Every structure is written in structure tokens, then in C-alpha cells.
Amino acid sequence: MRHFKATLAYDGTDFHGWQIQPNRSTVQGVLKDALAEIEGVPVDVQGAGRTDAGVHALGQVASFALANPIPTDNLLRAMNRLLPEAVRVVSLEQASREFHARHSASGKFYEYRVWRDAICPPFVARYVYHHPYPLDEAAMCKAAERFVGRHDFRSLAAAGGDEVASPVRTIFSSALSRDGERLIYHVRGDGFLYHMVRNIVGTLLDVGRCRLKADDVSAILDNKRRSAAGATAPAKGLCLVRVEYPESTENRLEP
């Protein structure tokens, strides 16, 4: 058996998230279907993160193993031929048998995009949250910085996600920037709880609307109750940009 690391990009609009679900189209589901056709038997596929319905990815990572001796380059082409156009394998490489897309990850980087102009062009509407109303963006920038560090993020986690041993996570960077009409929130951390990024964005938007202050972030984290933070921002503005791995864990192999 050869073990693989696949990096995927997808438009999540028409999918019910990453994780396979009965009678629903999911990214993991279509990937498993494509690999099963190539392998001739069901293939176990693990993802680095279970993105929600409507969330996009530029750098989702999946791991799987195949007995089929097809060369790696041919396998990549075959997968993209069988996958729907909304999902592309952008890179494929052999990995050690110990590599696991989720458990081997050391960090993830997300972006959340808010479109600020009065009119949102149709060719970006699927990938941004359109919010043309007044926001104190300077206050939002200050609030974003308050999430950096190691914290208990129970106030920013929604019910219904996987049960985890601890709600403590480390955020390495958290910042807002402007790119034309896009207000972009960038966040990088060692892991994220269910809806955590979207709840952080909802909280930042409440700061921008002057419902909260930047200095309230510490109290929200200390509160440890979901009701203390802002509403969950819409899924379509969120994108998983990349997943990070220590080289010693990844152990890439030559095809």
C-alpha cells in the first residue's frame, strides 16, 4: 500500500461540509467516490479539518492509502477527472504510513472575507460576506489582536462539534487587513473548535458596530459561555487557506 497526502481546493457553496453524511453531497464523500472508482474498493479518506457547509478551501489536506500501482502524476489527473468541478486536487505526493492529515497537523490558517462596498459583484458573492454598513474597522483591528495567545475558547465554540479533551487553543496570529473592498480577517493557530473562527468574526463585527469594545475580548474569553460572544458569521466568507505540518511528521517520499 502507498500512502498519499493530497492538497485540495474547493468551492463549498453546494456541499454540506467536508464530513460524509447520508444522502448529502460532501467533499469527503465525492473524494471517497473518486478513489473507490480508481481502487475498485472503498478507500478510507481522512481530512485535516471538517469544514462546515458552505465553507471553502484553498489548502485542505487529505490522507489515504491505495494498493493501485498507478503513478502519482496519473493518479492526480484521474482524481480530477472523476471529481466535480467544484473540487480540485492541486497537489499530490506520497507520504509515510504514519502521516495523518488531521493528527499530524501542527497548525491551520484561515481567512474570512467581508465585502464592504454597497454592491457586491456576482463573481465574488459566493466567497464573501456582504456587509456594506458602517463599521469601526480600527476598533476591530485592536480587538483581533486580543485573541493572540493560549486561551480557553469555550465562549467562541458552538455546540455540536466533536467532543475534545480541552477547549484550550493557541492562536499564533490574528489580524484584519484591507484589500480594496475586502476586509479580510487572517487567523493562524494550532487548532480551532467548532465554528470558532466564524464566532470570532461575529464578535469582531459586534466591535465594529460598537456593540462591544476591543477591551471586552478578555472578559468574553474569561466568561467561558457562548452567550458572551457575538453571533456566528455566515459560512460563505470563510476559507481554509492552508494546513501546516512539521517536516519530521510529514516524511514525504519520492513517488
Protein backbone atom coordinates (compact mmCIF):
# COMPACT_ATOMS: atom_id res chain seq x y z
CA MET A 1 0.00 0.00 0.00
CA ARG A 2 1.19 3.51 -0.83
CA HIS A 3 0.16 6.38 1.42
CA PHE A 4 -0.66 9.79 -0.01
CA LYS A 5 -1.05 13.40 1.02
CA ALA A 6 -3.46 15.34 -1.22
CA THR A 7 -3.94 19.10 -1.07
CA LEU A 8 -7.42 20.17 -2.17
CA ALA A 9 -9.17 23.37 -3.18
CA TYR A 10 -12.95 23.55 -3.27
CA ASP A 11 -15.93 25.84 -3.56
CA GLY A 12 -18.01 24.77 -0.56
CA THR A 13 -21.22 26.51 -1.63
CA ASP A 14 -23.07 23.43 -2.82
CA PHE A 15 -21.63 20.96 -0.31
CA HIS A 16 -22.90 20.03 3.14
CA GLY A 17 -19.40 20.48 4.53
CA TRP A 18 -16.40 18.16 4.47
CA GLN A 19 -17.60 15.20 6.51
CA ILE A 20 -19.51 12.44 4.75
CA GLN A 21 -23.25 12.37 5.51
CA PRO A 22 -26.01 10.04 4.32
CA ASN A 23 -27.89 11.32 1.25
CA ARG A 24 -25.96 14.60 1.18
CA SER A 25 -23.18 15.82 -1.06
CA THR A 26 -19.96 16.38 0.90
CA VAL A 27 -16.35 16.94 -0.12
CA GLN A 28 -15.15 13.82 1.69
CA GLY A 29 -17.95 11.87 0.02
CA VAL A 30 -17.09 12.84 -3.56
CA LEU A 31 -13.39 12.24 -2.85
CA LYS A 32 -14.12 8.76 -1.49
CA ASP A 33 -16.28 8.02 -4.56
CA ALA A 34 -13.49 9.05 -6.94
CA LEU A 35 -10.87 6.98 -5.13
CA ALA A 36 -13.16 3.96 -4.91
CA GLU A 37 -13.55 4.03 -8.69
CA ILE A 38 -9.77 4.09 -9.10
CA GLU A 39 -9.05 1.46 -6.44
CA GLY A 40 -12.02 -0.80 -7.10
CA VAL A 41 -12.88 -0.98 -3.38
CA PRO A 42 -13.84 1.62 -0.74
CA VAL A 43 -10.96 3.86 0.37
CA ASP A 44 -10.65 5.45 3.82
CA VAL A 45 -10.06 9.21 3.46
CA GLN A 46 -9.09 11.44 6.37
CA GLY A 47 -9.24 15.24 6.24
CA ALA A 48 -7.25 17.82 8.16
CA GLY A 49 -10.40 19.66 9.21
CA ARG A 50 -14.16 19.21 8.98
CA THR A 51 -15.14 22.44 7.26
CA ASP A 52 -18.81 23.41 7.67
CA ALA A 53 -21.45 23.55 4.96
CA GLY A 54 -20.67 26.47 2.67
CA VAL A 55 -17.06 26.93 3.83
CA HIS A 56 -14.38 26.99 1.12
CA ALA A 57 -10.79 25.76 0.97
CA LEU A 58 -7.62 26.62 -0.90
CA GLY A 59 -5.43 24.20 1.04
CA GLN A 60 -7.44 21.43 2.69
CA VAL A 61 -5.37 18.26 3.16
CA ALA A 62 -6.50 14.65 2.91
CA SER A 63 -4.61 11.41 3.56
CA PHE A 64 -5.38 7.96 2.18
CA ALA A 65 -3.71 4.72 1.07
CA LEU A 66 -4.02 2.81 -2.23
CA ALA A 67 -2.89 -0.59 -3.48
CA ASN A 68 -3.31 0.50 -7.12
CA PRO A 69 0.20 0.97 -8.65
CA ILE A 70 -0.87 3.95 -10.81
CA PRO A 71 1.92 6.59 -10.96
CA THR A 72 1.34 9.63 -8.75
CA ASP A 73 1.01 12.10 -11.65
CA ASN A 74 -1.53 9.86 -13.37
CA LEU A 75 -3.42 9.42 -10.11
CA LEU A 76 -3.75 13.19 -9.69
CA ARG A 77 -5.13 13.53 -13.22
CA ALA A 78 -7.53 10.61 -12.69
CA MET A 79 -8.85 12.08 -9.44
CA ASN A 80 -9.52 15.47 -11.01
CA ARG A 81 -11.23 13.81 -13.97
CA LEU A 82 -13.61 11.98 -11.62
CA LEU A 83 -14.22 14.79 -9.13
CA PRO A 84 -16.86 17.51 -9.67
CA GLU A 85 -15.52 20.82 -10.98
CA ALA A 86 -16.03 22.44 -7.57
CA VAL A 87 -13.28 20.23 -6.11
CA ARG A 88 -9.69 20.06 -7.40
CA VAL A 89 -6.65 18.16 -6.18
CA VAL A 90 -3.98 20.85 -6.53
CA SER A 91 -1.07 18.67 -5.42
CA LEU A 92 -0.48 15.01 -4.60
CA GLU A 93 2.53 13.31 -3.09
CA GLN A 94 3.47 10.10 -1.37
CA ALA A 95 3.86 10.25 2.40
CA SER A 96 4.98 7.94 5.17
CA ARG A 97 2.45 5.45 6.53
CA GLU A 98 2.47 7.40 9.82
CA PHE A 99 1.22 10.59 8.17
CA HIS A 100 -2.37 11.51 9.07
CA ALA A 101 -3.97 14.64 7.61
CA ARG A 102 -5.61 15.60 10.89
CA HIS A 103 -3.49 14.16 13.69
CA SER A 104 -0.15 15.15 12.15
CA ALA A 105 -1.15 18.81 11.64
CA SER A 106 0.62 21.44 13.71
CA GLY A 107 -1.35 24.47 12.58
CA LYS A 108 -4.07 25.89 10.31
CA PHE A 109 -4.50 29.23 8.62
CA TYR A 110 -7.96 30.64 7.81
CA GLU A 111 -9.22 33.78 6.11
CA TYR A 112 -12.63 35.37 6.48
CA ARG A 113 -13.63 37.94 3.83
CA VAL A 114 -16.16 40.73 4.24
CA TRP A 115 -17.20 42.78 1.19
CA ARG A 116 -17.63 46.42 2.20
CA ASP A 117 -18.92 48.16 -0.92
CA ALA A 118 -22.64 48.86 -1.39
CA ILE A 119 -22.79 46.48 -4.37
CA CYS A 120 -21.23 43.02 -4.26
CA PRO A 121 -20.19 41.74 -7.72
CA PRO A 122 -21.78 38.38 -8.56
CA PHE A 123 -18.43 36.73 -9.30
CA VAL A 124 -17.27 37.25 -5.68
CA ALA A 125 -20.63 36.93 -3.90
CA ARG A 126 -20.19 33.20 -3.20
CA TYR A 127 -16.93 33.80 -1.32
CA VAL A 128 -17.57 36.85 0.86
CA TYR A 129 -19.99 38.08 3.49
CA HIS A 130 -21.55 41.23 2.06
CA HIS A 131 -21.70 43.86 4.84
CA PRO A 132 -21.83 47.41 3.40
CA TYR A 133 -22.91 49.03 6.68
CA PRO A 134 -20.75 51.26 8.91
CA LEU A 135 -18.02 49.51 10.91
CA ASP A 136 -15.29 50.88 13.16
CA GLU A 137 -12.52 48.92 11.46
CA ALA A 138 -9.78 50.39 13.66
CA ALA A 139 -11.54 49.05 16.77
CA MET A 140 -11.96 45.67 15.06
CA CYS A 141 -8.22 45.55 14.37
CA LYS A 142 -7.47 46.17 18.04
CA ALA A 143 -9.96 43.50 19.10
CA ALA A 144 -8.47 40.96 16.68
CA GLU A 145 -5.08 41.28 18.37
CA ARG A 146 -6.62 40.30 21.73
CA PHE A 147 -7.20 36.73 20.55
CA VAL A 148 -3.48 36.03 20.14
CA GLY A 149 -2.08 33.64 22.74
CA ARG A 150 -3.14 30.49 24.54
CA HIS A 151 -6.73 30.73 25.80
CA ASP A 152 -9.77 28.72 26.77
CA PHE A 153 -12.07 29.33 23.76
CA ARG A 154 -15.32 27.90 25.13
CA SER A 155 -17.01 31.27 24.61
CA LEU A 156 -16.24 31.04 20.90
CA ALA A 157 -17.17 27.37 20.34
CA ALA A 158 -20.61 26.23 19.16
CA ALA A 159 -22.33 23.13 20.47
CA GLY A 160 -22.50 20.15 18.15
CA GLY A 161 -18.84 19.74 17.23
CA ASP A 162 -16.57 16.84 18.07
CA GLU A 163 -16.02 16.45 21.79
CA VAL A 164 -12.45 17.40 22.64
CA ALA A 165 -10.38 16.88 25.75
CA SER A 166 -9.72 20.59 26.15
CA PRO A 167 -11.13 23.84 24.72
CA VAL A 168 -7.71 25.48 25.08
CA ARG A 169 -6.09 26.55 21.81
CA THR A 170 -3.11 28.71 20.85
CA ILE A 171 -3.61 31.49 18.31
CA PHE A 172 -0.30 32.46 16.69
CA SER A 173 -1.64 35.43 14.71
CA SER A 174 -4.95 37.27 14.44
CA ALA A 175 -5.29 40.39 12.31
CA LEU A 176 -7.54 42.35 9.97
CA SER A 177 -6.42 43.94 6.73
CA ARG A 178 -7.98 45.79 3.79
CA ASP A 179 -7.66 44.73 0.16
CA GLY A 180 -9.80 47.10 -1.89
CA GLU A 181 -13.39 46.45 -0.86
CA ARG A 182 -12.44 43.30 1.02
CA LEU A 183 -11.97 43.43 4.77
CA ILE A 184 -10.02 40.25 5.48
CA TYR A 185 -9.56 38.56 8.84
CA HIS A 186 -6.47 36.33 8.98
CA VAL A 187 -6.06 33.83 11.80
CA ARG A 188 -3.46 31.12 12.35
CA GLY A 189 -3.47 28.70 15.25
CA ASP A 190 -2.63 25.19 16.42
CA GLY A 191 -6.29 24.17 16.08
CA PHE A 192 -9.84 25.51 16.10
CA LEU A 193 -13.05 24.47 17.84
CA TYR A 194 -16.40 24.04 16.08
CA HIS A 195 -17.45 27.39 14.50
CA MET A 196 -14.62 29.10 16.39
CA VAL A 197 -13.36 31.29 13.52
CA ARG A 198 -16.87 32.31 12.46
CA ASN A 199 -17.73 33.17 16.08
CA ILE A 200 -14.59 35.26 16.41
CA VAL A 201 -15.59 37.14 13.24
CA GLY A 202 -19.11 37.65 14.60
CA THR A 203 -17.59 39.10 17.76
CA LEU A 204 -15.31 41.39 15.74
CA LEU A 205 -18.31 42.61 13.76
CA ASP A 206 -20.07 43.47 17.04
CA VAL A 207 -17.00 45.52 17.98
CA GLY A 208 -17.21 47.24 14.59
CA ARG A 209 -20.90 48.02 15.20
CA CYS A 210 -19.95 49.47 18.63
CA ARG A 211 -21.99 46.83 20.47
CA LEU A 212 -18.76 45.64 22.08
CA LYS A 213 -15.38 47.21 22.78
CA ALA A 214 -11.98 45.83 21.90
CA ASP A 215 -11.19 45.55 25.60
CA ASP A 216 -14.23 43.27 26.08
CA VAL A 217 -12.43 40.35 24.41
CA SER A 218 -10.62 39.33 27.60
CA ALA A 219 -13.88 39.29 29.56
CA ILE A 220 -15.57 37.25 26.81
CA LEU A 221 -12.81 34.63 26.96
CA ASP A 222 -12.93 34.55 30.77
CA ASN A 223 -16.72 34.12 30.72
CA LYS A 224 -16.43 30.67 29.04
CA ARG A 225 -20.04 30.78 27.84
CA ARG A 226 -21.09 31.01 24.20
CA SER A 227 -23.70 33.69 25.01
CA ALA A 228 -20.92 36.12 25.94
CA ALA A 229 -19.61 36.42 22.36
CA GLY A 230 -21.05 37.64 19.07
CA ALA A 231 -23.25 35.76 16.60
CA THR A 232 -21.83 33.22 14.17
CA ALA A 233 -20.75 34.88 10.91
CA PRO A 234 -22.06 33.31 7.66
CA ALA A 235 -20.13 30.32 6.35
CA LYS A 236 -19.51 31.59 2.82
CA GLY A 237 -16.94 34.20 3.89
CA LEU A 238 -14.64 31.57 5.44
CA CYS A 239 -11.78 29.80 3.65
CA LEU A 240 -9.24 27.27 4.91
CA VAL A 241 -6.07 28.61 3.30
CA ARG A 242 -3.51 26.04 4.42
CA VAL A 243 -2.70 23.29 6.89
CA GLU A 244 0.78 23.15 8.40
CA TYR A 245 2.85 20.10 9.31
CA PRO A 246 6.25 19.61 10.92
CA GLU A 247 8.63 18.15 8.35
CA SER A 248 9.63 15.37 10.73
CA THR A 249 6.00 14.21 10.88
CA GLU A 250 5.21 14.62 7.20
CA ASN A 251 8.12 12.49 5.93
CA ARG A 252 7.45 12.97 2.25
CA LEU A 253 8.59 10.18 -0.04
CA GLU A 254 9.59 10.25 -3.67
CA PRO A 255 6.90 8.86 -5.99
